[in-house]
Coordinates of C-alpha atoms in Angstrom, one line a residue:
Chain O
X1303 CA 0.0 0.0 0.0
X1304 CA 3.3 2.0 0.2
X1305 CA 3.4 3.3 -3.4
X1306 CA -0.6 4.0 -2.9
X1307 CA -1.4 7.9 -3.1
X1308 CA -3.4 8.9 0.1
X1309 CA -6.9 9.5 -0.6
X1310 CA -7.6 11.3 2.3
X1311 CA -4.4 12.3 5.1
X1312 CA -5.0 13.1 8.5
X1313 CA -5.2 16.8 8.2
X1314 CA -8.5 16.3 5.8
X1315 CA -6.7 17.0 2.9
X1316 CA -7.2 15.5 -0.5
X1317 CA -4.2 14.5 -2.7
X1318 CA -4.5 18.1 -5.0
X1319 CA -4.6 19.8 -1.7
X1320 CA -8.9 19.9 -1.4
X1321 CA -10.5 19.3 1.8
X1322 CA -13.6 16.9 1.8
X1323 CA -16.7 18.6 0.0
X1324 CA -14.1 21.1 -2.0
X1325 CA -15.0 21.6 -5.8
X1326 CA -12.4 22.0 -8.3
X1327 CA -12.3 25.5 -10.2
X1328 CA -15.1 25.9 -12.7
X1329 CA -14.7 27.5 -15.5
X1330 CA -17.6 28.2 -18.3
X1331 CA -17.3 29.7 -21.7
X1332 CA -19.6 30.3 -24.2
X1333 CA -18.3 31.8 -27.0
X1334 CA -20.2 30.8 -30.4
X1335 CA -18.7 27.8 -32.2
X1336 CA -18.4 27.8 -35.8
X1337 CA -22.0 27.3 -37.0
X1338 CA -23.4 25.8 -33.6
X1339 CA -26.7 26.7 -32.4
X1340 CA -25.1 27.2 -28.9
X1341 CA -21.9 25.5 -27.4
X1342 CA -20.2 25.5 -24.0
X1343 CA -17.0 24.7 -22.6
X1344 CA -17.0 23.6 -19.1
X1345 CA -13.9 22.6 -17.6
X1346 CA -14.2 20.9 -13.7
X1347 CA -10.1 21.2 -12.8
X1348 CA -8.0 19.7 -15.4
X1349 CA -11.4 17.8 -16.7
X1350 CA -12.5 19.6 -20.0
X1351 CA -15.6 19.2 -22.2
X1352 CA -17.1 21.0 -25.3
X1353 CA -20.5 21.2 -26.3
X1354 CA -21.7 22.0 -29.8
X1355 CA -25.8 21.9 -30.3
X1356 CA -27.5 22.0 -33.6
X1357 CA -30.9 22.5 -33.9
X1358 CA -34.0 21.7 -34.2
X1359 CA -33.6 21.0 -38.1
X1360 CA -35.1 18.5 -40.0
X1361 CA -33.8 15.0 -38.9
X1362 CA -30.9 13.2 -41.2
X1363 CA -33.0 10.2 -41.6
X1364 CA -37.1 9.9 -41.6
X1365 CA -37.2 7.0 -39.0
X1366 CA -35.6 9.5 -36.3
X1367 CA -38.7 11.9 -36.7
X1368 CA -41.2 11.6 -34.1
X1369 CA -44.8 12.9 -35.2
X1370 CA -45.5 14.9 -31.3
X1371 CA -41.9 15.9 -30.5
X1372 CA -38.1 16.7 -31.4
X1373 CA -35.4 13.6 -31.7
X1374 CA -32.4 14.2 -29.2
X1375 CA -29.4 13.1 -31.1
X1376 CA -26.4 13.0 -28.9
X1377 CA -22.4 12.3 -30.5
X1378 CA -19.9 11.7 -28.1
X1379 CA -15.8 12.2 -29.3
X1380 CA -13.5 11.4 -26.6
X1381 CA -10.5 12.9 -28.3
X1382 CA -7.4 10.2 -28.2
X1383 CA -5.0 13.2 -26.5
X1384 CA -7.3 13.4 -23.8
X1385 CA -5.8 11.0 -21.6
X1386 CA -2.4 10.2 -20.7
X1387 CA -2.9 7.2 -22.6
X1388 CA -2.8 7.9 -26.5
X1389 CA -5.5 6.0 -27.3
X1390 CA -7.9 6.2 -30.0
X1391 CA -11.8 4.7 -29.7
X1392 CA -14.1 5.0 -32.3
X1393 CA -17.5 6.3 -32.4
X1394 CA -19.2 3.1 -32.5
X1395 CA -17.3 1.9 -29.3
X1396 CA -20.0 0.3 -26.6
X1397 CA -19.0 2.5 -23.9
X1398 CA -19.2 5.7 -25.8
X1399 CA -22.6 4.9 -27.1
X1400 CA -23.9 3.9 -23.5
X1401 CA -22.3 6.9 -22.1
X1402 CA -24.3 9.2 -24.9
X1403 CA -27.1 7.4 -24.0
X1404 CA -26.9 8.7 -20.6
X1405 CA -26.6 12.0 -21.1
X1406 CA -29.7 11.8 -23.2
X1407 CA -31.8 10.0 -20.9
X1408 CA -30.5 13.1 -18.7
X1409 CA -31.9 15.6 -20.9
X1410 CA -35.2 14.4 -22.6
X1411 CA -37.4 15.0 -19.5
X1412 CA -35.9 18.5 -18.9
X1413 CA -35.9 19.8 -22.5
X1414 CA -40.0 20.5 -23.9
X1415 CA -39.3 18.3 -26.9
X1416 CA -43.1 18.6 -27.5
X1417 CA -42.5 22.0 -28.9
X1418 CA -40.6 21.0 -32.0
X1419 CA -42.1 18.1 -33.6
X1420 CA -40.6 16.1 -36.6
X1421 CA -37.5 17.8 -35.8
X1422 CA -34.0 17.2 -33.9
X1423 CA -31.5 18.4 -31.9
X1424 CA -28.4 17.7 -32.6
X1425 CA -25.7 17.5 -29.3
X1426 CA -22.1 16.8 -29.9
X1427 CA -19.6 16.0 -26.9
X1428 CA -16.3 16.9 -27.3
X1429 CA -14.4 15.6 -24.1
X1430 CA -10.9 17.2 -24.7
X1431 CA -9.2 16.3 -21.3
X1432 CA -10.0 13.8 -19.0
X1433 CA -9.2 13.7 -15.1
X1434 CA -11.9 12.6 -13.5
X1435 CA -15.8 13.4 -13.3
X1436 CA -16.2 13.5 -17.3
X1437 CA -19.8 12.4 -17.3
X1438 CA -20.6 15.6 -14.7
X1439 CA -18.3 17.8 -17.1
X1440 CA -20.8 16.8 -19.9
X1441 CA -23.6 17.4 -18.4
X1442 CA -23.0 20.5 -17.0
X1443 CA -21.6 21.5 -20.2
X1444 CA -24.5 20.1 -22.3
X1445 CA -26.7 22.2 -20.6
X1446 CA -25.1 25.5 -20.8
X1447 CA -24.8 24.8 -24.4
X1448 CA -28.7 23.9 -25.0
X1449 CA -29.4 26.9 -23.5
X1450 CA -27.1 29.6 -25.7
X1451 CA -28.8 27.9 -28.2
X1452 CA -32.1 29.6 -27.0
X1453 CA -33.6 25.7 -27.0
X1454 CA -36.7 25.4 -24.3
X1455 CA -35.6 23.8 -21.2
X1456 CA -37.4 23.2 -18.0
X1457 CA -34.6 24.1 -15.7
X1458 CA -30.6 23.3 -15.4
X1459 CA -29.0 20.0 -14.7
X1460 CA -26.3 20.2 -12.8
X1461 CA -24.5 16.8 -11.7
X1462 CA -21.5 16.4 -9.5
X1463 CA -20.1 13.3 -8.7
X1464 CA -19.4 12.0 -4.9
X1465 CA -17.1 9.3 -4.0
X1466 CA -16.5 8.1 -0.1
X1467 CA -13.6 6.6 1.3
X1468 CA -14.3 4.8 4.4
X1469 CA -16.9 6.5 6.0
X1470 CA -15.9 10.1 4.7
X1471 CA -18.0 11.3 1.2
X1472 CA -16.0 13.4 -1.3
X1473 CA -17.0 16.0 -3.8
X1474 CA -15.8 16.1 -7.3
X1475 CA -13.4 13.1 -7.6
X1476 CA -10.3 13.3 -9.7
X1477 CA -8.7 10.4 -11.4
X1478 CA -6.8 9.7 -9.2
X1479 CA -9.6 9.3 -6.8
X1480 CA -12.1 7.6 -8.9
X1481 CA -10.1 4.7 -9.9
X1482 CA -9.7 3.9 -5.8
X1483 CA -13.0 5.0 -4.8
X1484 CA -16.4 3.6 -5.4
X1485 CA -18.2 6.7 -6.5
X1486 CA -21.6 8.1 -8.3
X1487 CA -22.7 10.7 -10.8
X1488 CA -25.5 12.4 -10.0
X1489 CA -28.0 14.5 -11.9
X1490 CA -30.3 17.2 -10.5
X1491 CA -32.3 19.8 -11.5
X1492 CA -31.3 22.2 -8.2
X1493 CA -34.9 24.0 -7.8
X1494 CA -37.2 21.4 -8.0
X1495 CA -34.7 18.9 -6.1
X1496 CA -35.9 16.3 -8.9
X1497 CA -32.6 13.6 -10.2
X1498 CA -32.8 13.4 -13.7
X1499 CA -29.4 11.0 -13.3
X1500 CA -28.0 8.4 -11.4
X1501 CA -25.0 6.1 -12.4
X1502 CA -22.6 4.0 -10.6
X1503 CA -20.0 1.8 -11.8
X1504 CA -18.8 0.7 -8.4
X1505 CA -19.5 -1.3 -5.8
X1506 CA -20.5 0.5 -2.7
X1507 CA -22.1 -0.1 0.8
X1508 CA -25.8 0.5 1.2
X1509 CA -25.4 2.7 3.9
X1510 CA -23.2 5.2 2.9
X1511 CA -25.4 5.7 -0.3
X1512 CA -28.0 8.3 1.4
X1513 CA -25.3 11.1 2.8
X1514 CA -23.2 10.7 -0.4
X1515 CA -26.9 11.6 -2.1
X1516 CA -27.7 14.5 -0.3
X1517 CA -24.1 15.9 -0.4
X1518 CA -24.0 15.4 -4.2
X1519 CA -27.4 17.2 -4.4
X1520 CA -26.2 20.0 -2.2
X1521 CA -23.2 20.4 -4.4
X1522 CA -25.5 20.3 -7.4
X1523 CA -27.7 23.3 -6.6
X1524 CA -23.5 25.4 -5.8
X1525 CA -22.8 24.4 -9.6
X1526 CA -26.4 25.3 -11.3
X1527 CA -25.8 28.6 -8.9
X1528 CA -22.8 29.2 -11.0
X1529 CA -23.6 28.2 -14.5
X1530 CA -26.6 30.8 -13.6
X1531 CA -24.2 33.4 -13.2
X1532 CA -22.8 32.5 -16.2
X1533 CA -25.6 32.6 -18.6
X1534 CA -27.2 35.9 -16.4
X1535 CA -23.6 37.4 -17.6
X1536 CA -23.3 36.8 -21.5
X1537 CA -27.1 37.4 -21.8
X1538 CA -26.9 41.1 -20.2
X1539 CA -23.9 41.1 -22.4
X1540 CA -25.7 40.2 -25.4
X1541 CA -28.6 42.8 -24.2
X1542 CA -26.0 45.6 -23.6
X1543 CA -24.5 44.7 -26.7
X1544 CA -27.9 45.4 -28.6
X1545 CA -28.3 49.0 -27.3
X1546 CA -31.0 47.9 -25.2
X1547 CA -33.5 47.5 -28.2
X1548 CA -35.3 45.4 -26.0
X1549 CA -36.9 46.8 -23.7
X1550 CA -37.9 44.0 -20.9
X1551 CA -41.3 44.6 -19.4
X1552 CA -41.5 44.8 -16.1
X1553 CA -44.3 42.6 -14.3
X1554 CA -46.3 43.5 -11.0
X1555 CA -49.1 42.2 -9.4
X1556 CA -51.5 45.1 -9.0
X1557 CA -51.9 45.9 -12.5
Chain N
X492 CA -33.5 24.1 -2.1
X493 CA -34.8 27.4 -3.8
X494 CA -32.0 29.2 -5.3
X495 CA -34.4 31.6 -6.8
X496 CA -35.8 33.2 -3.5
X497 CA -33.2 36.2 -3.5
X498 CA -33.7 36.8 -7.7
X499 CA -35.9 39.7 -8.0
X500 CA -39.3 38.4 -10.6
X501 CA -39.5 41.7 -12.2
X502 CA -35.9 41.7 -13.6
X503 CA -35.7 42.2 -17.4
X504 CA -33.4 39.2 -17.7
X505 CA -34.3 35.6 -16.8
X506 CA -33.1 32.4 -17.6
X507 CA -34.7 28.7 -17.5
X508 CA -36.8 27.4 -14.7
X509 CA -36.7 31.3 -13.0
X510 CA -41.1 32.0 -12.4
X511 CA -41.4 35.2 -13.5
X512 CA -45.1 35.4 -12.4
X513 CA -48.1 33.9 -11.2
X514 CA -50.4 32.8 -13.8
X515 CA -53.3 33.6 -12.4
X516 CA -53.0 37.1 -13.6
X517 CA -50.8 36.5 -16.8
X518 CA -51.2 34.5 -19.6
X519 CA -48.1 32.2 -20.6
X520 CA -46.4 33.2 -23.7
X521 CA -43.3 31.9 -25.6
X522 CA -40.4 30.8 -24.3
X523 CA -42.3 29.8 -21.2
X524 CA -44.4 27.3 -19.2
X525 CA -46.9 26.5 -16.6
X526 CA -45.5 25.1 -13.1
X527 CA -47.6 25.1 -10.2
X528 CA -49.8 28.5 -10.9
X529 CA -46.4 30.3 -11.6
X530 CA -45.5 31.1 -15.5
X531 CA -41.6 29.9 -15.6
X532 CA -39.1 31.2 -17.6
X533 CA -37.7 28.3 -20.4
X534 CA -34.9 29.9 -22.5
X535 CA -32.7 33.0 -21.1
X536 CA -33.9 36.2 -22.4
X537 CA -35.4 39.4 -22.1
X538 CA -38.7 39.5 -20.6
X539 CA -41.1 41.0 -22.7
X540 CA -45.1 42.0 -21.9
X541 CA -47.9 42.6 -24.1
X542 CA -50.9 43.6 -22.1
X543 CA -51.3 40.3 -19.8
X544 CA -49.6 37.8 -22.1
X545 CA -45.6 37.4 -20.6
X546 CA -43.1 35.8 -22.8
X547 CA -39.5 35.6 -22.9
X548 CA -37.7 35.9 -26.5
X549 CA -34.1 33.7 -26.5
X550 CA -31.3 36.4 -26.9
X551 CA -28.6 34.2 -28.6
X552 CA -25.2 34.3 -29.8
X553 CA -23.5 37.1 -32.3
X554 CA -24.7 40.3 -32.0
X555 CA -28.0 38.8 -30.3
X556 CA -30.4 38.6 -33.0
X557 CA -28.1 35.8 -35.1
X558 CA -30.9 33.8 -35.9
X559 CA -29.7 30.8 -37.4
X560 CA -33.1 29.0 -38.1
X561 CA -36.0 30.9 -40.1
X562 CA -39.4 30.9 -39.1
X563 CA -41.3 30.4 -42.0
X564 CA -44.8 32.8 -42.5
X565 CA -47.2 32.8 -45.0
X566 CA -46.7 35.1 -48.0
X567 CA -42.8 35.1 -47.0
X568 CA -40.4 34.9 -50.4
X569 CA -37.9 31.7 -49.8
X570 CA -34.8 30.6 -51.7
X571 CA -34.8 26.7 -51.3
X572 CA -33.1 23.9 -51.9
X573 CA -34.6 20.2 -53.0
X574 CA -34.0 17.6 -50.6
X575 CA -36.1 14.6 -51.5
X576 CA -38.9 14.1 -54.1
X577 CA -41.4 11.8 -52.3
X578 CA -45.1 10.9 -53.2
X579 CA -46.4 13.9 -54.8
X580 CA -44.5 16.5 -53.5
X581 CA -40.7 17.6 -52.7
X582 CA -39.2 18.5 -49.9
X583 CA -37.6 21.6 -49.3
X584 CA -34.4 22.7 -47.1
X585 CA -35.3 26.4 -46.6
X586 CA -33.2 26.7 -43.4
X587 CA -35.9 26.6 -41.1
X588 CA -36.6 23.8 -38.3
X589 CA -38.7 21.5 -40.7
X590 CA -38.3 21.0 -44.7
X591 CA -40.7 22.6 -46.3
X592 CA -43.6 20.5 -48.7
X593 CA -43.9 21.3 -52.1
X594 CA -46.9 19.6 -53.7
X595 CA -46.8 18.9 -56.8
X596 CA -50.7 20.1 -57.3
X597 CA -48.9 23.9 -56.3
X598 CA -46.2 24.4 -59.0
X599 CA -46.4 25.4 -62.6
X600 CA -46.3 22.7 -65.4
X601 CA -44.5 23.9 -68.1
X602 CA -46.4 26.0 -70.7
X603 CA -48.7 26.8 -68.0
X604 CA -51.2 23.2 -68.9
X605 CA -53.8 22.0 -66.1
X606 CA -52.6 19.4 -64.1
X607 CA -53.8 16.2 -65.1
X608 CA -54.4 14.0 -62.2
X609 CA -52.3 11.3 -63.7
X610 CA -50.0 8.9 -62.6
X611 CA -47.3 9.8 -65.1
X612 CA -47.3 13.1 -63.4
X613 CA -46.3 11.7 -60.7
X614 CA -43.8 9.6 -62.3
X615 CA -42.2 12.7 -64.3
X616 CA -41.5 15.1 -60.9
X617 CA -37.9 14.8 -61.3
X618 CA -38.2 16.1 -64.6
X619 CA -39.5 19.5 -63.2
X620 CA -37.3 19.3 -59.9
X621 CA -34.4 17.0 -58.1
X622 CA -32.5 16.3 -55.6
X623 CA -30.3 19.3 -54.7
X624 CA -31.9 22.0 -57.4
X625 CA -32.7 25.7 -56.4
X626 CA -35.5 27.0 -56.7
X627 CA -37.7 30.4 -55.5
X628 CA -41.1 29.9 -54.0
X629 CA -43.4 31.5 -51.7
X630 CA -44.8 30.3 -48.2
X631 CA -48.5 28.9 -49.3
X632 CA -49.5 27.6 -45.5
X633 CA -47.8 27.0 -42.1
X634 CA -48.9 23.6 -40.7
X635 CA -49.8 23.2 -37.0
X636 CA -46.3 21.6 -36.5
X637 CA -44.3 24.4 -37.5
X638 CA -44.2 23.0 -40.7
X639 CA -44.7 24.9 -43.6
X640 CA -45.8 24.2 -47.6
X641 CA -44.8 26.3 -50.6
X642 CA -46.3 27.5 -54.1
X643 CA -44.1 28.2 -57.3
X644 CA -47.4 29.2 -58.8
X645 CA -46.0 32.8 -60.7
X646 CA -43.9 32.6 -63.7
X647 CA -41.4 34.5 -61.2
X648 CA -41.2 31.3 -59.2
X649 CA -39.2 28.3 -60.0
X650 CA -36.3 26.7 -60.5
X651 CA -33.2 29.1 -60.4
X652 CA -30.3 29.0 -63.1
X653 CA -27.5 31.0 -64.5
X654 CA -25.7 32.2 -61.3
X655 CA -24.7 31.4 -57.5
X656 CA -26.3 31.3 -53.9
X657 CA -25.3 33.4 -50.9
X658 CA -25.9 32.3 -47.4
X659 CA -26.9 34.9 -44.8
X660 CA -28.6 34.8 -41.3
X661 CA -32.0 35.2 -42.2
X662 CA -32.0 37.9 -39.7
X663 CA -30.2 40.2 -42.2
X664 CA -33.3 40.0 -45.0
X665 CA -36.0 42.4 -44.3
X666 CA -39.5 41.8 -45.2
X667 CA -39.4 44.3 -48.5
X668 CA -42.1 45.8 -51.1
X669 CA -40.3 43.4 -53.8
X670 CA -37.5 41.0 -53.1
X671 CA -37.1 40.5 -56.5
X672 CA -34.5 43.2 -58.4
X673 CA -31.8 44.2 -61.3
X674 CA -28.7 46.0 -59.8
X675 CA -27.5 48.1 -62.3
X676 CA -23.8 46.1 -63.2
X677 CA -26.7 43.7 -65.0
X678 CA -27.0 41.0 -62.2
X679 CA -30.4 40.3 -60.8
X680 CA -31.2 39.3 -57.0
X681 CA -33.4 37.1 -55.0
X682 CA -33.7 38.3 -51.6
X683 CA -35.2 35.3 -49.7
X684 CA -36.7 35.6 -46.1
X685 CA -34.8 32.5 -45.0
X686 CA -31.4 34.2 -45.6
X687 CA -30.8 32.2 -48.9
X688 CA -29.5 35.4 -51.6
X689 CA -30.1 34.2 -55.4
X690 CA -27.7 36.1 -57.6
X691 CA -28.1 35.6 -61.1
X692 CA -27.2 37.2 -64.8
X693 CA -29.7 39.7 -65.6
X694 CA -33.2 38.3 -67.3
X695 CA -33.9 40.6 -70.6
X696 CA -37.4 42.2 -69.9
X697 CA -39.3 41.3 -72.8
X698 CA -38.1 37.5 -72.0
X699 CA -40.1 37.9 -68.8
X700 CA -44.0 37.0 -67.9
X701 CA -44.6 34.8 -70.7
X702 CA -44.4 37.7 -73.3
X703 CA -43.1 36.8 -76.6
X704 CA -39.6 35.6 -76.6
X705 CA -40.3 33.9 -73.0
X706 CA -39.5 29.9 -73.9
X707 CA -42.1 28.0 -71.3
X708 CA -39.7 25.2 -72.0
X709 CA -36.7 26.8 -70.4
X710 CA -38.8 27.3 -67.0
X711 CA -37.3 23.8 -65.8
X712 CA -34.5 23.4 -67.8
X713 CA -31.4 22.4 -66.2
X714 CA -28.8 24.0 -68.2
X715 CA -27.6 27.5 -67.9
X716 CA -27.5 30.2 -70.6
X717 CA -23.8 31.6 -71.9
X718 CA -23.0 34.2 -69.6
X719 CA -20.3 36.3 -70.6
X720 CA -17.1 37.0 -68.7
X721 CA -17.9 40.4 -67.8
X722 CA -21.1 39.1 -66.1
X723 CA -19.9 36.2 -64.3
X724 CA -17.5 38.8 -62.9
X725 CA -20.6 41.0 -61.5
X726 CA -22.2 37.9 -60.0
X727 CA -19.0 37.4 -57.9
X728 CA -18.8 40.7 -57.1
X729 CA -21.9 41.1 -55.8
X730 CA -21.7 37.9 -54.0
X731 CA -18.3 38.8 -52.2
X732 CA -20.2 42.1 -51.2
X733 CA -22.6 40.6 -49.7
X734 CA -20.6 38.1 -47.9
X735 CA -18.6 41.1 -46.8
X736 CA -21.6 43.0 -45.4
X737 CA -23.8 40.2 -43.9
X738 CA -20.1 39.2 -41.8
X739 CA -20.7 42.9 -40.7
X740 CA -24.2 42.9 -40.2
X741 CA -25.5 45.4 -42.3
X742 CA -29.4 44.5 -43.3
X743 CA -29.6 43.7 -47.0
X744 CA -31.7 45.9 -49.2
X745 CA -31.6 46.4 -52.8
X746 CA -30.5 50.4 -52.3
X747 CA -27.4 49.1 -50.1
X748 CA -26.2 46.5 -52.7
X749 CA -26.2 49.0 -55.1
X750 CA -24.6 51.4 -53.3
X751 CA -22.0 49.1 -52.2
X752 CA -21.4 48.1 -56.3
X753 CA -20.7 51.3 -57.2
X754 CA -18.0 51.9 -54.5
X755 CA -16.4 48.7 -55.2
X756 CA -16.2 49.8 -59.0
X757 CA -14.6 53.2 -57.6
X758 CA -11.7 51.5 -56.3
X759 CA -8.7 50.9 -57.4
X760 CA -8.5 47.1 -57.8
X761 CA -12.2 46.6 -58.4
X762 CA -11.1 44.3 -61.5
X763 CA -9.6 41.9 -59.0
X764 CA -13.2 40.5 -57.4
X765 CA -11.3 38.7 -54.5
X766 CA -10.1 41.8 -53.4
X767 CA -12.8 43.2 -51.7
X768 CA -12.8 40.3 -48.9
X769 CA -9.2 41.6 -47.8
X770 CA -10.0 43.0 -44.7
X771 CA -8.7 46.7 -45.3
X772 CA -11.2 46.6 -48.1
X773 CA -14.4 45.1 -46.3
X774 CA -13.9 47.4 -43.3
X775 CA -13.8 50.6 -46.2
X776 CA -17.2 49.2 -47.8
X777 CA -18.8 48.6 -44.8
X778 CA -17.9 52.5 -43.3
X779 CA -19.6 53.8 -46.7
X780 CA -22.0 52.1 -47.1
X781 CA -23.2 52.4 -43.4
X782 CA -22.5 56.4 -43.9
X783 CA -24.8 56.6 -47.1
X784 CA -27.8 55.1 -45.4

């Protein structure tokens, strides 16, 4: 066990120097991509993902088109310098197409697909490094991205993911951490306190599952607050930026 | 957990899942939806109030109103593109979220004959149009899906030859008396709604309308007329010009193009038609143009 990083030392610190329930630095940007609807970049430490999302257009083939509401489409690239490991997987790999799957089962009951029928929308994950919690990173950054595009979403998802190590929980797991530590991704949408996501790869006890749950959804509603602050930003930006030619209404009760 | 207790509900700006108001007093517009008696926010935007009907309009990307889908309306002048020829009707790409539908009861046969309801019709559309022509046409009817369905029936409808397309955000084309006009230099234009710019060698007046001279034949014909050198070196001109002012985001009308022709031809260099995308160039265009209107 000599060689073995510590997880956790006696002074509560992490092996990158965090305590316990410490995020990593977020950092979100949402400059326009090319010809994307919207697009993201979120980056959770060293972990960075980008977001591209096209749409609604008229779906590639006519079997995706559903009659009452849009087709989510989502691509995942994990690109091969991502990891220390050069190594290159291709698209139809099984655990990329499972892993796309998830984020889409993340986002079909928060985006109001029954607004654009017979059409799709188009999200393509760019995971460009990789050190731990990539599956939060591309949620968090899917989201951002949906909504520059201006698509109709009920609320954000924000997912974290939450490891423990003996009896202690831990926020935001690097790699190190995650390949020691049983651990889960979870999904939320912060306001309503619903979980859109749950995985888990690992084996873990029963009881620690509950506190790691509510600390991961704790930590969720910190994140949302700051991709908020985010959007809030680049929109007043954007608003600014127009000379105010929109003049917002404002709403009271009484009248 | 409610992070939006501290957020004030009669801020301008709002973002997805924020309420913005009870509904019991307002009625829910765009860009929102209903959640326990409260209208919520579902796209971050500006908040905007018509009498009692709240909605929030999307402020996206570039310059904020970079609208990269169209929303079709009816009566609106399109630039389109075939996609598919199914049962009785094509299918449009005309930039918006759906194809469009172009039946073929709704276009011109050539020489202007009735429609026979015939099978053989049916079997000759890809003689009128295929996969991957151009063609002009106007909205005929927006279906309840957002879909939409188009008419070619005007002689100044159909398919589109002798000359090039020009992509813009749709954002840029104005609804106008005409979108139809010459420039001077002896290119014609097709402004369409969705953003799609038609330029084209100049169509001789009395070849027009099905006066004499106009060959009915020619409507679908797939093969372009000679067009001299001098032409085909207006057509790129205007395109580049456009592609220079629409990268600005100057709205396109006929006056502007026209304006912006004739200082092109004032420069020095104005035989080279590259040389007005050089940045030095574009920036010059753009400040004269922008001064003249």
């Amino acid at each position: 066990m000599g060689s073995r990083v510590e997880i956790l030392n006696d002074g509560g610190y992490r092996s990158d120097g965090r305590r316990q329930y410490e995020l990593r630095d977020i950092l979100i940007d949402l400059t326009p991509q090319g010809s994307a609807d919207g697009s993201a970049q979120v980056s959770h430490g060293l972990t960075t993902v980008l977001v591209n999302v096209f749409g609604p257009r008229e779906p590639r083939l006519r079997s995706q088109s559903l009659h009452d509401r849009a087709n989510i489409n989502v691509e995942v690239l994990i690109a091969p310098f991502s990891t220390s490991e050069h190594r290159k997987r291709n698209r139809g790999d099984k655990r990329i197409l499972e892993f796309a799957a998830s984020i889409r089962e993340t986002f079909e009951p928060v985006i109001l697909t029954n607004l654009y029928p017979r059409s799709q929308i188009d999200i393509y994950v760019q995971i460009l490094q990789q050190d731990g919690g990539v599956l939060q990173t591309c949620i968090n950054a899917t989201t951002l991205a949906l909504v520059t595009a201006g698509i109709a979403v009920k609320d954000y998802v924000a997912a974290v993911t939450c490891g423990v190590h003996s009896t202690s929980p831990l926020l935001d797991l690097t790699n190190i951490e995650e390949s020691d530590l049983p651990h889960l991704t979870l999904a939320t949408i912060p306001r309503t306190g619903k979980v859109t996501l749950v995985t888990m790869e690992t084996r873990l006890h029963i009881d620690r599952f509950e506190a790691m749950m509510r600390l991961a959804k704790d930590a969720g509603a910190v994140v949302a607050q700051e991709m908020k602050v985010a959007v809030k930003t680049r929109t007043e930006d954007l608003v600014k930026s127009m000379g105010g030619a929109t003049e917002g209404a404002k709403l009271t009760e009484e009248e | 957990m409610d992070l939006d207790e501290d957020e004030d509900s009669t801020s301008r700006i709002t973002s997805p899942g924020e309420s913005i108001i009870s509904s019991q007093a307002f009625m829910r517009g765009h860009g929102t939806y209903l959640e326990k008696d409260q209208v919520v926010s579902s796209v971050a935007g500006t908040i905007e109030r018509v009498n009692r009907l709240v909605s929030v309009k999307a402020i996206r990307a570039r310059k904020g109103i970079f609208c990269v889908t169209y929303i079709p309306e009816v009566g609106d002048l399109v630039v389109g593109r075939v996609t598919e020829v199914a049962a009785r009707r094509w299918k449009v790409h005309i930039n918006a979220r759906q194809d469009s539908v172009l039946m073929l009861g709704s276009v011109n046969l050539p020489g202007g004959i009735q429609r026979r309801k015939l099978e053989s019709d049916e079997l000759q559309m890809r003689t009128f149009f295929e996969e991957g022509d151009l063609l002009v046409a106007e909205i005929q009817q927006i279906m309840g899906d957002g879909g939409s369905s188009l008419h070619t029936r005007s002689l100044k409808y159909g398919k589109l030859r002798n000359g090039m397309l020009e992509i813009v955000p749709s954002a840029l084309v104005r609804r106008l008396k005409s979108h139809f006009f010459s420039l001077p230099c002896g290119v014609d234009i097709i402004l369409g709604l969705n953003g799609f710019i038609w330029i084209m060698k100049h169509v001789k007046d009395h070849e027009q309308l099905g006066e004499q001279g106009f060959d009915a034949e020619a409507v679908y014909s797939n093969q372009n007329d000679d067009i001299d050198q001098a032409t085909r070196g207006s057509i790129a001109r205007t395109a580049n010009i456009i592609r220079v002012l629409s990268k600005a985001f100057v709205p396109l009308t006929d006056a502007i193009l026209a304006d912006a022709y004739e200082w092109f031809m004032e420069q020095e260099g104005s035989s080279d038609v590259k040389s007005i995308l050089n940045d030095e160039m574009a920036d010059q265009l753009v400040a004269a143009v922008t001064a003249r209107a």
